Amino acid sequence: RLLLFCTEHPFGHLIDTLQSEQYEERRYFNPQKLRDVRYEKLPFCMRVLLESTIRKCDGFYIKTDDVSSILDWQKQQNQAEVAFSPARVLLQDFTGIPAMVDLAAMRDALAKQGVDPNLVNPRCPTDLIVDHSLQIDYSKCAIQSPPSPMDESHGATTRSPAGRPSPRGSSSSGSHCSGQRPGHRGGCSKVSCSDAPSGRSAAVQIENTPLLCPFHLQPVSEPETMIRNQEMELIRNKERLQFFKWCSKAFKNINVVPPDINTVHQLNLEYLCQVVQEGEGFIYPDSVVGTDSHTTMINGLGILGWGVGGIESEAVMLGQPVSLTLPQVVGCKLVGTISPLATSIDIVLGITKHLRQAGIGGKFVEFFGPGVQQLSAPDRTTIANMCPEYNATVSFFPVDDITLQHFKHTICSEEKLVVLEDYLKAIKLFRSYSDQSEEPQYSEVIEMNLSSIVPHVSGPKRPQDRVAVTCMKEDFINCLNEKVGFKGFHISKEKQATQVPFLHEGAEYNLAHGSVVIAAVISCTNNCNPSVMLAAGLLAKKAIEAGLKVKPYIRTSLVPGSGIVTHYLNTSGVLPYLRKLGFEVVGYGCATCVGNTAPLPESVVDAIKQGDLVACGVLSGNRHLEGRLCDCVRANYLASPPLVVAYAIAGTVSINLETEPLGVNSEGKDVYLRDIWPSKEEVNHTEENIVIASMFKELRSRMEKGSSFWNSLESAESALFPWDPKSTYIRCPSFFNKLSKEACTPQSIEGAYPLLFLGDKVTTDHISPAGSIARVSAAAKYLQSKRLTPREFNSYGARRGNDAVMTRGTFASIKLQNRLIGKTGPRTLHIPSGQTLDVFEAAERYQRDGVPLIILAGKEYGSGSSRDWAAKGPYLMGVRAVIAESFEKIHRNHLVGMGIAPLQFLSGQNADSLELCGKERFTINIPQELIPRQQLVVQTSTGKSFSVMALFENDMDVAFFRHGGILKYVARSLLP
């Protein structure tokens, strides 16, 4: 069979063998055997495309001309269209369920034609991660009790976030929420308030309430938070989960990851990625398309991948390649040395800003240069994850020694690691930055000097006011001088040196302008990267070892964003050192950022007021408006976690951390920040060898064990899914109704009415909303007819497996602006009757009368998030064509994939210039021998005639349109 394959394959002569004593031999396609000098000049990401094109070349979908076009990439970029077959598909459950419902329906349709339904399976390996169905019914919250006007011995009345008073003692340990309400069981356990630490304002209690019962606003204990939310998720989505369980057993080539394991992107990075895949007797580079724009994160590990729409992903699952215009590839050369004080967040945001300013929209970016070796694997994946922020399609980091070191702790056995390295080196996909001869040619090169990335803080009143740490002292003094405003406090020169002595716990201290009185290390939003929290912990460790302390009057706290943060701080051994400096874990939730800080000691408050001091707070959160942390703290700065610790030790922001010591040790020796700042190598070593290894071990364990609920969930064992006619989540769609064995020749669209007359920038959110279902919508009426209450509606996203809901939800956006009715809302004009109806009701009436429909639109129709139901919904409504000034590319592909003709007004023309009112009937003449990008003639009932461009980009698009969409195309390919 292999000999026959080698003989018949257009590039069989490129098959080579990888041999070593350390592993069994592997076969692979070796592009180097082309003996083409252009190969080694290709960017590494284009080499991945080339290998796939060579291996998958079949003469129909992928042609030998595609290989030639990629080799000639320098001349063909932005011109040639090639087909790319990725190694796998990545789905999350919102986009995965319609894809799997379609496959289940295809099985039904083929079974009715006498075909074995077991033949219908994903042809491309597919991973479906159930991670988008969790909703927060129970949440955490940190509540600060107001100071009690009563004597503390009598307790105090606390208030819930909703402002309702809770009786004294309502959060005593062991008590339970006992109130009853329809749909709620009660019995929500609660936790106790923690008294204020000794020596601090004793009349004030800080209540760290892990969660509130959503029905009674009473506390529920933290261990139950996750359990309760998971219970609600499983109850609410049981039908969907049973369907997914059936899919995992019925279909081959699909891996379903149950809920409560991890998010789709983390699983992709930590478990699913292989770098080098094995299948069909060959090894080849891993690559992926996913139904999320942040699939690009995987490029940080040298795996080519990007986000596509739901219908495109279905096409790849069914064995169809992705159509791709050869992109420009921008080489981003990183040079210089990163500042020792710069954290991973500084680096990522600095590079992101640089790329955003470079104007690289729609292009591939590939990183090279000596500076790349200073970036850890997590740094690279974070930069690649930011692709949507700077509009690149891909940000690719070729595999190098740092990537291999990362894989040692994650996905690779020793044998696989050797195979991976040998194979990538054999086909020139392994990057060595020391060899200048490996430099590829790029469309253009932009250079970034990493030395220009310096650590910043933001403040003293707004997050957008960034200050370089090296300029902090100078900037703070300027703020004292400036008039009161966003950057000014207007303190007279003679008062700027004011110092106020005060007593705290029996010891005397001095406060001055710039004194730090609040320091909060918070792991959230931009500071959730493990490296910055580890850097804070390692700095604390070195500070303690150097004999440094934090003054006891400073209100310090540590608020990890999740239990995993505490886990890795503890595993790495730095948590005790943070605790010794006063950074205790106080709970999980939003605290300091929203002003939930314990009141400062009275002596500190008195000293601030006495000297009219500009006291400071430093935190690693995301909000710090003046007075927000505490009304007597006027200057607040956002800083990275290690800098928060550093400023807490220094006790002031009026310091030059480069030239002035943080403090004095027990021997009277000055200790500078540079003496205790952990090197990037130390942080990376700890992150890779302790944190990541521990996290991956935990993930592998969870993947192997699975979910107890999932393991016990019952599902059918049949080849055909047993559709439940009562289900409102899973329903067999009508895409395959009246499936004929042969495709019809293209038919002209005669006498069509416009269902809608739309303007510019109609997004997929306008076409197919994903959020909650409005109570007065057509979808709501349908669900109510099934005896569901509004509370049980769930969301459109959760009901994507029910075509009846999703069709009724099409064009259901309250922000839809339809020129046929002249106002905003999900309504349209039924032209023959002159009635204004819900869009679905109007479409239903047109279909009942046998009238085809079109949509008139302006520029950028279908922009926004890729959404398969934005094409499926109009198709089921009877829409045959969309005539617009321009289309978003992915949505254009979706329309073609559903058999809807995307037609573009000719340049300089639109509905207004052609004086179309939208109430005409339209006839679109489609020839039987349709070809790509053919001009078609449109005639109206008023006698007007104009031409449009049919945006079928290639023969494959035309084939899909002829068959009525890709689903019918694939189904017919399986018919005898």
mmCIF file of C-alpha atoms in Angstrom, residues 572-882:
data_model
loop_
_atom_site.group_PDB
_atom_site.id
_atom_site.type_symbol
_atom_site.label_atom_id
_atom_site.label_comp_id
_atom_site.label_asym_id
_atom_site.label_seq_id
_atom_site.Cartn_x
_atom_site.Cartn_y
_atom_site.Cartn_z
ATOM 1 C CA SER A 572 7.278 27.166 44.651
ATOM 2 C CA GLY A 573 7.950 27.883 48.329
ATOM 3 C CA VAL A 574 7.542 31.672 48.210
ATOM 4 C CA LEU A 575 4.228 32.052 50.038
ATOM 5 C CA PRO A 576 5.774 31.999 53.553
ATOM 6 C CA TYR A 577 8.111 34.849 52.594
ATOM 7 C CA LEU A 578 5.243 36.971 51.313
ATOM 8 C CA ARG A 579 3.462 36.259 54.569
ATOM 9 C CA LYS A 580 6.485 37.381 56.603
ATOM 10 C CA LEU A 581 6.407 40.737 54.820
ATOM 11 C CA GLY A 582 2.743 41.081 55.707
ATOM 12 C CA PHE A 583 1.266 39.941 52.392
ATOM 13 C CA GLU A 584 -1.228 37.428 53.753
ATOM 14 C CA VAL A 585 -3.815 35.739 51.546
ATOM 15 C CA VAL A 586 -7.014 37.520 52.574
ATOM 16 C CA GLY A 587 -9.414 35.774 50.202
ATOM 17 C CA TYR A 588 -10.438 35.454 46.592
ATOM 18 C CA GLY A 589 -12.365 38.260 44.967
ATOM 19 C CA CYS A 590 -12.370 41.963 44.222
ATOM 20 C CA ALA A 591 -11.222 43.837 47.300
ATOM 21 C CA THR A 592 -8.701 46.697 47.213
ATOM 22 C CA CYS A 593 -9.553 47.760 43.637
ATOM 23 C CA VAL A 594 -13.169 48.419 44.572
ATOM 24 C CA GLY A 595 -12.364 50.119 47.848
ATOM 25 C CA ASN A 596 -12.876 47.103 50.096
ATOM 26 C CA THR A 597 -9.764 47.890 52.106
ATOM 27 C CA ALA A 598 -9.782 47.784 55.877
ATOM 28 C CA PRO A 599 -9.614 51.269 57.418
ATOM 29 C CA LEU A 600 -6.113 52.490 58.162
ATOM 30 C CA PRO A 601 -4.967 52.695 61.790
ATOM 31 C CA GLU A 602 -6.322 55.842 63.425
ATOM 32 C CA SER A 603 -2.819 57.088 64.203
ATOM 33 C CA VAL A 604 -1.928 56.907 60.505
ATOM 34 C CA VAL A 605 -5.113 58.697 59.474
ATOM 35 C CA ASP A 606 -4.490 61.402 62.082
ATOM 36 C CA ALA A 607 -0.905 61.915 60.878
ATOM 37 C CA ILE A 608 -2.046 62.227 57.236
ATOM 38 C CA LYS A 609 -4.675 64.803 58.184
ATOM 39 C CA GLN A 610 -2.348 66.720 60.507
ATOM 40 C CA GLY A 611 0.288 67.230 57.791
ATOM 41 C CA ASP A 612 -2.194 67.394 54.874
ATOM 42 C CA LEU A 613 -0.034 64.679 53.374
ATOM 43 C CA VAL A 614 -0.347 63.083 49.957
ATOM 44 C CA ALA A 615 -0.207 59.495 51.164
ATOM 45 C CA CYS A 616 0.024 56.691 48.634
ATOM 46 C CA GLY A 617 -1.411 53.311 47.838
ATOM 47 C CA VAL A 618 0.315 50.850 45.487
ATOM 48 C CA LEU A 619 -1.529 47.869 44.041
ATOM 49 C CA SER A 620 -1.309 45.424 41.162
ATOM 50 C CA GLY A 621 -4.972 45.658 40.228
ATOM 51 C CA ASN A 622 -6.754 47.598 37.529
ATOM 52 C CA ARG A 623 -8.521 50.504 39.232
ATOM 53 C CA HIS A 624 -7.017 53.220 41.407
ATOM 54 C CA LEU A 625 -9.014 56.413 41.116
ATOM 55 C CA GLU A 626 -8.324 59.130 43.659
ATOM 56 C CA GLY A 627 -9.832 58.283 47.027
ATOM 57 C CA ARG A 628 -11.050 54.912 45.821
ATOM 58 C CA LEU A 629 -8.791 52.823 48.027
ATOM 59 C CA CYS A 630 -9.322 55.036 51.042
ATOM 60 C CA ASP A 631 -10.628 58.585 51.266
ATOM 61 C CA CYS A 632 -7.470 59.858 52.956
ATOM 62 C CA VAL A 633 -5.127 58.277 50.380
ATOM 63 C CA ARG A 634 -4.890 60.731 47.501
ATOM 64 C CA ALA A 635 -2.177 59.181 45.303
ATOM 65 C CA ASN A 636 -2.623 55.639 44.085
ATOM 66 C CA TYR A 637 -0.400 53.753 41.676
ATOM 67 C CA LEU A 638 -0.914 50.593 39.654
ATOM 68 C CA ALA A 639 2.257 48.526 39.537
ATOM 69 C CA SER A 640 3.365 44.979 38.830
ATOM 70 C CA PRO A 641 3.243 42.606 41.842
ATOM 71 C CA PRO A 642 7.013 42.659 42.494
ATOM 72 C CA LEU A 643 7.063 46.449 42.383
ATOM 73 C CA VAL A 644 4.214 46.562 44.902
ATOM 74 C CA VAL A 645 6.385 44.547 47.277
ATOM 75 C CA ALA A 646 9.391 46.765 46.533
ATOM 76 C CA TYR A 647 7.521 50.030 47.233
ATOM 77 C CA ALA A 648 6.055 48.515 50.403
ATOM 78 C CA ILE A 649 9.571 47.756 51.639
ATOM 79 C CA ALA A 650 10.790 51.234 50.667
ATOM 80 C CA GLY A 651 7.775 52.766 52.399
ATOM 81 C CA THR A 652 7.561 55.578 49.837
ATOM 82 C CA VAL A 653 7.050 56.207 46.135
ATOM 83 C CA SER A 654 9.339 59.228 46.291
ATOM 84 C CA ILE A 655 12.397 57.121 45.600
ATOM 85 C CA ASN A 656 14.664 56.365 42.676
ATOM 86 C CA LEU A 657 14.821 52.585 42.795
ATOM 87 C CA GLU A 658 17.955 52.528 40.658
ATOM 88 C CA THR A 659 20.118 54.813 42.788
ATOM 89 C CA GLU A 660 18.583 54.828 46.283
ATOM 90 C CA PRO A 661 18.481 51.904 48.732
ATOM 91 C CA LEU A 662 15.204 50.197 49.641
ATOM 92 C CA GLY A 663 16.293 49.928 53.226
ATOM 93 C CA VAL A 664 19.025 48.951 55.646
ATOM 94 C CA ASN A 665 19.628 45.427 56.913
ATOM 95 C CA SER A 666 20.395 44.406 60.501
ATOM 96 C CA GLU A 667 24.088 45.109 59.923
ATOM 97 C CA GLY A 668 23.405 48.673 58.798
ATOM 98 C CA LYS A 669 24.230 47.925 55.172
ATOM 99 C CA ASP A 670 22.226 49.545 52.375
ATOM 100 C CA VAL A 671 20.166 47.097 50.283
ATOM 101 C CA TYR A 672 19.189 48.164 46.783
ATOM 102 C CA LEU A 673 16.393 46.823 44.605
ATOM 103 C CA ARG A 674 18.957 45.366 42.206
ATOM 104 C CA ASP A 675 20.309 43.264 45.097
ATOM 105 C CA ILE A 676 17.038 41.413 45.624
ATOM 106 C CA TRP A 677 15.299 41.647 42.240
ATOM 107 C CA PRO A 678 14.943 38.098 40.819
ATOM 108 C CA SER A 679 16.470 37.630 37.396
ATOM 109 C CA LYS A 680 14.277 36.598 34.494
ATOM 110 C CA GLU A 681 16.196 33.322 34.395
ATOM 111 C CA GLU A 682 15.295 32.619 38.045
ATOM 112 C CA VAL A 683 11.634 33.358 37.408
ATOM 113 C CA ASN A 684 11.542 31.300 34.220
ATOM 114 C CA HIS A 685 13.304 28.387 35.923
ATOM 115 C CA THR A 686 10.813 28.385 38.788
ATOM 116 C CA GLU A 687 7.884 28.759 36.414
ATOM 117 C CA GLU A 688 8.974 25.968 34.077
ATOM 118 C CA ASN A 689 10.352 23.454 36.562
ATOM 119 C CA ILE A 690 7.950 23.880 39.458
ATOM 120 C CA VAL A 691 4.791 25.716 38.473
ATOM 121 C CA ILE A 692 4.207 24.457 34.939
ATOM 122 C CA ALA A 693 5.313 20.911 35.747
ATOM 123 C CA SER A 694 2.932 20.848 38.719
ATOM 124 C CA MET A 695 0.038 22.333 36.730
ATOM 125 C CA PHE A 696 0.500 19.878 33.854
ATOM 126 C CA LYS A 697 0.668 16.920 36.206
ATOM 127 C CA GLU A 698 -2.612 18.061 37.764
ATOM 128 C CA LEU A 699 -4.219 18.551 34.333
ATOM 129 C CA ARG A 700 -3.163 15.121 33.095
ATOM 130 C CA SER A 701 -4.595 13.600 36.245
ATOM 131 C CA ARG A 702 -7.915 15.375 35.750
ATOM 132 C CA MET A 703 -8.062 14.386 32.092
ATOM 133 C CA GLU A 704 -7.478 10.736 32.964
ATOM 134 C CA LYS A 705 -10.019 10.679 35.778
ATOM 135 C CA GLY A 706 -12.629 12.744 33.991
ATOM 136 C CA SER A 707 -15.715 14.076 35.713
ATOM 137 C CA SER A 708 -17.746 11.793 37.946
ATOM 138 C CA PHE A 709 -20.921 13.336 36.577
ATOM 139 C CA TRP A 710 -19.731 12.834 33.007
ATOM 140 C CA ASN A 711 -18.634 9.275 33.683
ATOM 141 C CA SER A 712 -22.054 8.396 35.112
ATOM 142 C CA LEU A 713 -24.048 10.300 32.482
ATOM 143 C CA GLU A 714 -26.250 7.996 30.434
ATOM 144 C CA SER A 715 -26.463 8.278 26.659
ATOM 145 C CA ALA A 716 -27.658 6.171 23.736
ATOM 146 C CA GLU A 717 -25.414 3.494 22.228
ATOM 147 C CA SER A 718 -26.917 3.741 18.715
ATOM 148 C CA ALA A 719 -25.339 4.897 15.427
ATOM 149 C CA LEU A 720 -28.275 7.276 14.957
ATOM 150 C CA PHE A 721 -29.085 9.854 17.609
ATOM 151 C CA PRO A 722 -32.493 9.300 19.253
ATOM 152 C CA TRP A 723 -33.953 12.779 18.762
ATOM 153 C CA ASP A 724 -36.357 13.748 21.517
ATOM 154 C CA PRO A 725 -39.275 15.700 20.020
ATOM 155 C CA LYS A 726 -39.786 17.393 23.392
ATOM 156 C CA SER A 727 -36.219 18.690 23.596
ATOM 157 C CA THR A 728 -35.708 22.422 23.317
ATOM 158 C CA TYR A 729 -31.899 22.127 23.156
ATOM 159 C CA ILE A 730 -31.239 19.427 20.547
ATOM 160 C CA ARG A 731 -33.316 19.186 17.380
ATOM 161 C CA CYS A 732 -32.695 17.603 13.992
ATOM 162 C CA PRO A 733 -32.217 20.501 11.534
ATOM 163 C CA SER A 734 -33.859 20.578 8.126
ATOM 164 C CA PHE A 735 -30.676 21.105 6.092
ATOM 165 C CA PHE A 736 -30.965 17.636 4.507
ATOM 166 C CA ASN A 737 -34.686 17.599 3.766
ATOM 167 C CA LYS A 738 -35.365 16.259 0.258
ATOM 168 C CA LEU A 739 -31.700 15.388 -0.306
ATOM 169 C CA SER A 740 -31.359 14.283 -3.927
ATOM 170 C CA LYS A 741 -28.535 12.125 -5.255
ATOM 171 C CA GLU A 742 -27.518 14.692 -7.847
ATOM 172 C CA ALA A 743 -26.993 18.419 -7.440
ATOM 173 C CA CYS A 744 -29.188 20.708 -9.495
ATOM 174 C CA THR A 745 -27.681 23.111 -11.976
ATOM 175 C CA PRO A 746 -27.626 26.686 -10.624
ATOM 176 C CA GLN A 747 -31.082 28.263 -10.840
ATOM 177 C CA SER A 748 -31.831 31.951 -11.331
ATOM 178 C CA ILE A 749 -33.517 33.701 -8.413
ATOM 179 C CA GLU A 750 -36.811 35.063 -9.721
ATOM 180 C CA GLY A 751 -39.119 37.625 -8.161
ATOM 181 C CA ALA A 752 -37.375 37.810 -4.779
ATOM 182 C CA TYR A 753 -38.417 40.327 -2.149
ATOM 183 C CA PRO A 754 -35.882 41.930 0.211
ATOM 184 C CA LEU A 755 -36.430 40.546 3.702
ATOM 185 C CA LEU A 756 -34.321 43.422 5.072
ATOM 186 C CA PHE A 757 -32.766 46.621 3.747
ATOM 187 C CA LEU A 758 -29.688 47.246 5.897
ATOM 188 C CA GLY A 759 -26.911 49.818 6.131
ATOM 189 C CA ASP A 760 -23.160 49.587 6.783
ATOM 190 C CA LYS A 761 -21.338 47.411 9.306
ATOM 191 C CA VAL A 762 -24.091 44.938 10.044
ATOM 192 C CA THR A 763 -22.341 42.533 12.410
ATOM 193 C CA THR A 764 -22.948 38.873 13.118
ATOM 194 C CA ASP A 765 -24.353 40.028 16.475
ATOM 195 C CA HIS A 766 -27.079 41.833 14.532
ATOM 196 C CA ILE A 767 -27.706 38.774 12.381
ATOM 197 C CA SER A 768 -27.504 36.051 15.030
ATOM 198 C CA PRO A 769 -27.377 37.267 18.650
ATOM 199 C CA ALA A 770 -25.590 35.001 21.144
ATOM 200 C CA GLY A 771 -26.857 36.475 24.413
ATOM 201 C CA SER A 772 -30.052 36.204 26.389
ATOM 202 C CA ILE A 773 -33.403 35.547 24.751
ATOM 203 C CA ALA A 774 -35.739 38.542 25.030
ATOM 204 C CA ARG A 775 -39.143 37.742 26.517
ATOM 205 C CA VAL A 776 -41.056 39.255 23.595
ATOM 206 C CA SER A 777 -38.977 37.666 20.828
ATOM 207 C CA ALA A 778 -40.061 35.016 18.352
ATOM 208 C CA ALA A 779 -37.705 32.553 20.057
ATOM 209 C CA ALA A 780 -39.328 33.309 23.408
ATOM 210 C CA LYS A 781 -42.784 32.622 21.968
ATOM 211 C CA TYR A 782 -41.542 29.265 20.696
ATOM 212 C CA LEU A 783 -40.023 28.317 24.069
ATOM 213 C CA GLN A 784 -43.146 29.410 25.912
ATOM 214 C CA SER A 785 -45.173 27.176 23.601
ATOM 215 C CA LYS A 786 -42.980 24.355 24.948
ATOM 216 C CA ARG A 787 -44.069 25.313 28.484
ATOM 217 C CA LEU A 788 -40.778 26.971 29.468
ATOM 218 C CA THR A 789 -40.698 30.004 31.749
ATOM 219 C CA PRO A 790 -38.437 32.997 30.969
ATOM 220 C CA ARG A 791 -36.115 31.829 33.738
ATOM 221 C CA GLU A 792 -35.542 28.623 31.743
ATOM 222 C CA PHE A 793 -34.859 30.279 28.386
ATOM 223 C CA ASN A 794 -31.053 30.187 28.852
ATOM 224 C CA SER A 795 -29.235 31.918 25.959
ATOM 225 C CA TYR A 796 -29.069 31.696 22.180
ATOM 226 C CA GLY A 797 -25.524 30.420 22.541
ATOM 227 C CA ALA A 798 -26.658 27.499 24.700
ATOM 228 C CA ARG A 799 -29.467 26.634 22.264
ATOM 229 C CA ARG A 800 -27.388 26.519 19.080
ATOM 230 C CA GLY A 801 -28.331 22.844 18.754
ATOM 231 C CA ASN A 802 -31.976 23.764 18.123
ATOM 232 C CA ASP A 803 -32.601 25.175 14.655
ATOM 233 C CA ALA A 804 -36.141 26.271 15.602
ATOM 234 C CA VAL A 805 -34.758 28.591 18.294
ATOM 235 C CA MET A 806 -31.825 29.814 16.249
ATOM 236 C CA THR A 807 -33.882 30.543 13.122
ATOM 237 C CA ARG A 808 -36.313 32.558 15.234
ATOM 238 C CA GLY A 809 -33.322 34.315 16.774
ATOM 239 C CA THR A 810 -31.961 35.352 13.374
ATOM 240 C CA PHE A 811 -32.060 39.148 12.994
ATOM 241 C CA ALA A 812 -33.559 39.320 16.515
ATOM 242 C CA SER A 813 -31.170 42.049 17.681
ATOM 243 C CA ILE A 814 -32.846 45.076 19.244
ATOM 244 C CA LYS A 815 -30.101 47.188 17.600
ATOM 245 C CA LEU A 816 -30.922 46.101 14.054
ATOM 246 C CA GLN A 817 -31.588 49.123 11.829
ATOM 247 C CA ASN A 818 -33.843 48.145 8.940
ATOM 248 C CA ARG A 819 -34.521 50.852 6.362
ATOM 249 C CA LEU A 820 -37.793 49.184 5.372
ATOM 250 C CA ILE A 821 -39.373 50.317 8.643
ATOM 251 C CA GLY A 822 -37.125 53.267 9.522
ATOM 252 C CA LYS A 823 -36.503 52.375 13.159
ATOM 253 C CA THR A 824 -34.389 50.105 15.316
ATOM 254 C CA GLY A 825 -35.568 46.640 16.270
ATOM 255 C CA PRO A 826 -36.036 43.053 15.066
ATOM 256 C CA ARG A 827 -38.955 43.927 12.784
ATOM 257 C CA THR A 828 -39.465 44.245 9.047
ATOM 258 C CA LEU A 829 -42.057 45.078 6.431
ATOM 259 C CA HIS A 830 -43.951 42.239 4.791
ATOM 260 C CA ILE A 831 -44.074 44.051 1.458
ATOM 261 C CA PRO A 832 -47.063 42.338 -0.194
ATOM 262 C CA SER A 833 -49.381 43.017 2.780
ATOM 263 C CA GLY A 834 -47.778 46.211 4.057
ATOM 264 C CA GLN A 835 -47.714 44.772 7.597
ATOM 265 C CA THR A 836 -44.837 45.258 10.017
ATOM 266 C CA LEU A 837 -43.941 41.878 11.542
ATOM 267 C CA ASP A 838 -41.182 40.150 13.456
ATOM 268 C CA VAL A 839 -38.447 39.258 10.948
ATOM 269 C CA PHE A 840 -39.055 35.539 11.493
ATOM 270 C CA GLU A 841 -42.823 35.861 11.042
ATOM 271 C CA ALA A 842 -42.361 37.799 7.794
ATOM 272 C CA ALA A 843 -39.880 35.194 6.468
ATOM 273 C CA GLU A 844 -42.253 32.409 7.451
ATOM 274 C CA ARG A 845 -45.083 34.060 5.491
ATOM 275 C CA TYR A 846 -42.862 34.548 2.423
ATOM 276 C CA GLN A 847 -41.840 30.878 2.536
ATOM 277 C CA ARG A 848 -45.443 29.763 2.866
ATOM 278 C CA ASP A 849 -46.215 31.737 -0.311
ATOM 279 C CA GLY A 850 -43.197 30.285 -2.139
ATOM 280 C CA VAL A 851 -41.446 33.655 -2.495
ATOM 281 C CA PRO A 852 -37.593 33.684 -2.481
ATOM 282 C CA LEU A 853 -35.821 36.312 -0.380
ATOM 283 C CA ILE A 854 -32.712 38.460 -0.618
ATOM 284 C CA ILE A 855 -31.031 40.943 1.718
ATOM 285 C CA LEU A 856 -29.791 44.383 0.673
ATOM 286 C CA ALA A 857 -26.880 45.762 2.695
ATOM 287 C CA GLY A 858 -24.048 48.290 2.734
ATOM 288 C CA LYS A 859 -20.369 47.935 3.564
ATOM 289 C CA GLU A 860 -18.750 45.250 5.733
ATOM 290 C CA TYR A 861 -21.772 42.993 5.955
ATOM 291 C CA GLY A 862 -21.151 40.183 8.470
ATOM 292 C CA SER A 863 -18.288 41.828 10.367
ATOM 293 C CA GLY A 864 -17.547 40.923 13.975
ATOM 294 C CA SER A 865 -17.211 37.482 15.525
ATOM 295 C CA SER A 866 -17.484 34.527 13.194
ATOM 296 C CA ARG A 867 -20.834 32.863 13.783
ATOM 297 C CA ASP A 868 -22.195 29.938 11.774
ATOM 298 C CA TRP A 869 -25.845 30.666 12.542
ATOM 299 C CA ALA A 870 -25.440 34.084 10.920
ATOM 300 C CA ALA A 871 -25.497 32.098 7.650
ATOM 301 C CA LYS A 872 -27.559 29.078 8.701
ATOM 302 C CA GLY A 873 -30.400 31.231 10.044
ATOM 303 C CA PRO A 874 -30.924 33.250 6.840
ATOM 304 C CA TYR A 875 -30.703 30.014 4.814
ATOM 305 C CA LEU A 876 -33.523 28.424 6.827
ATOM 306 C CA MET A 877 -35.520 31.661 6.481
ATOM 307 C CA GLY A 878 -35.407 31.281 2.711
ATOM 308 C CA VAL A 879 -32.717 33.871 1.878
ATOM 309 C CA ARG A 880 -31.098 32.976 -1.452
ATOM 310 C CA ALA A 881 -28.679 35.890 -1.876
ATOM 311 C CA VAL A 882 -27.187 38.890 -0.090
#
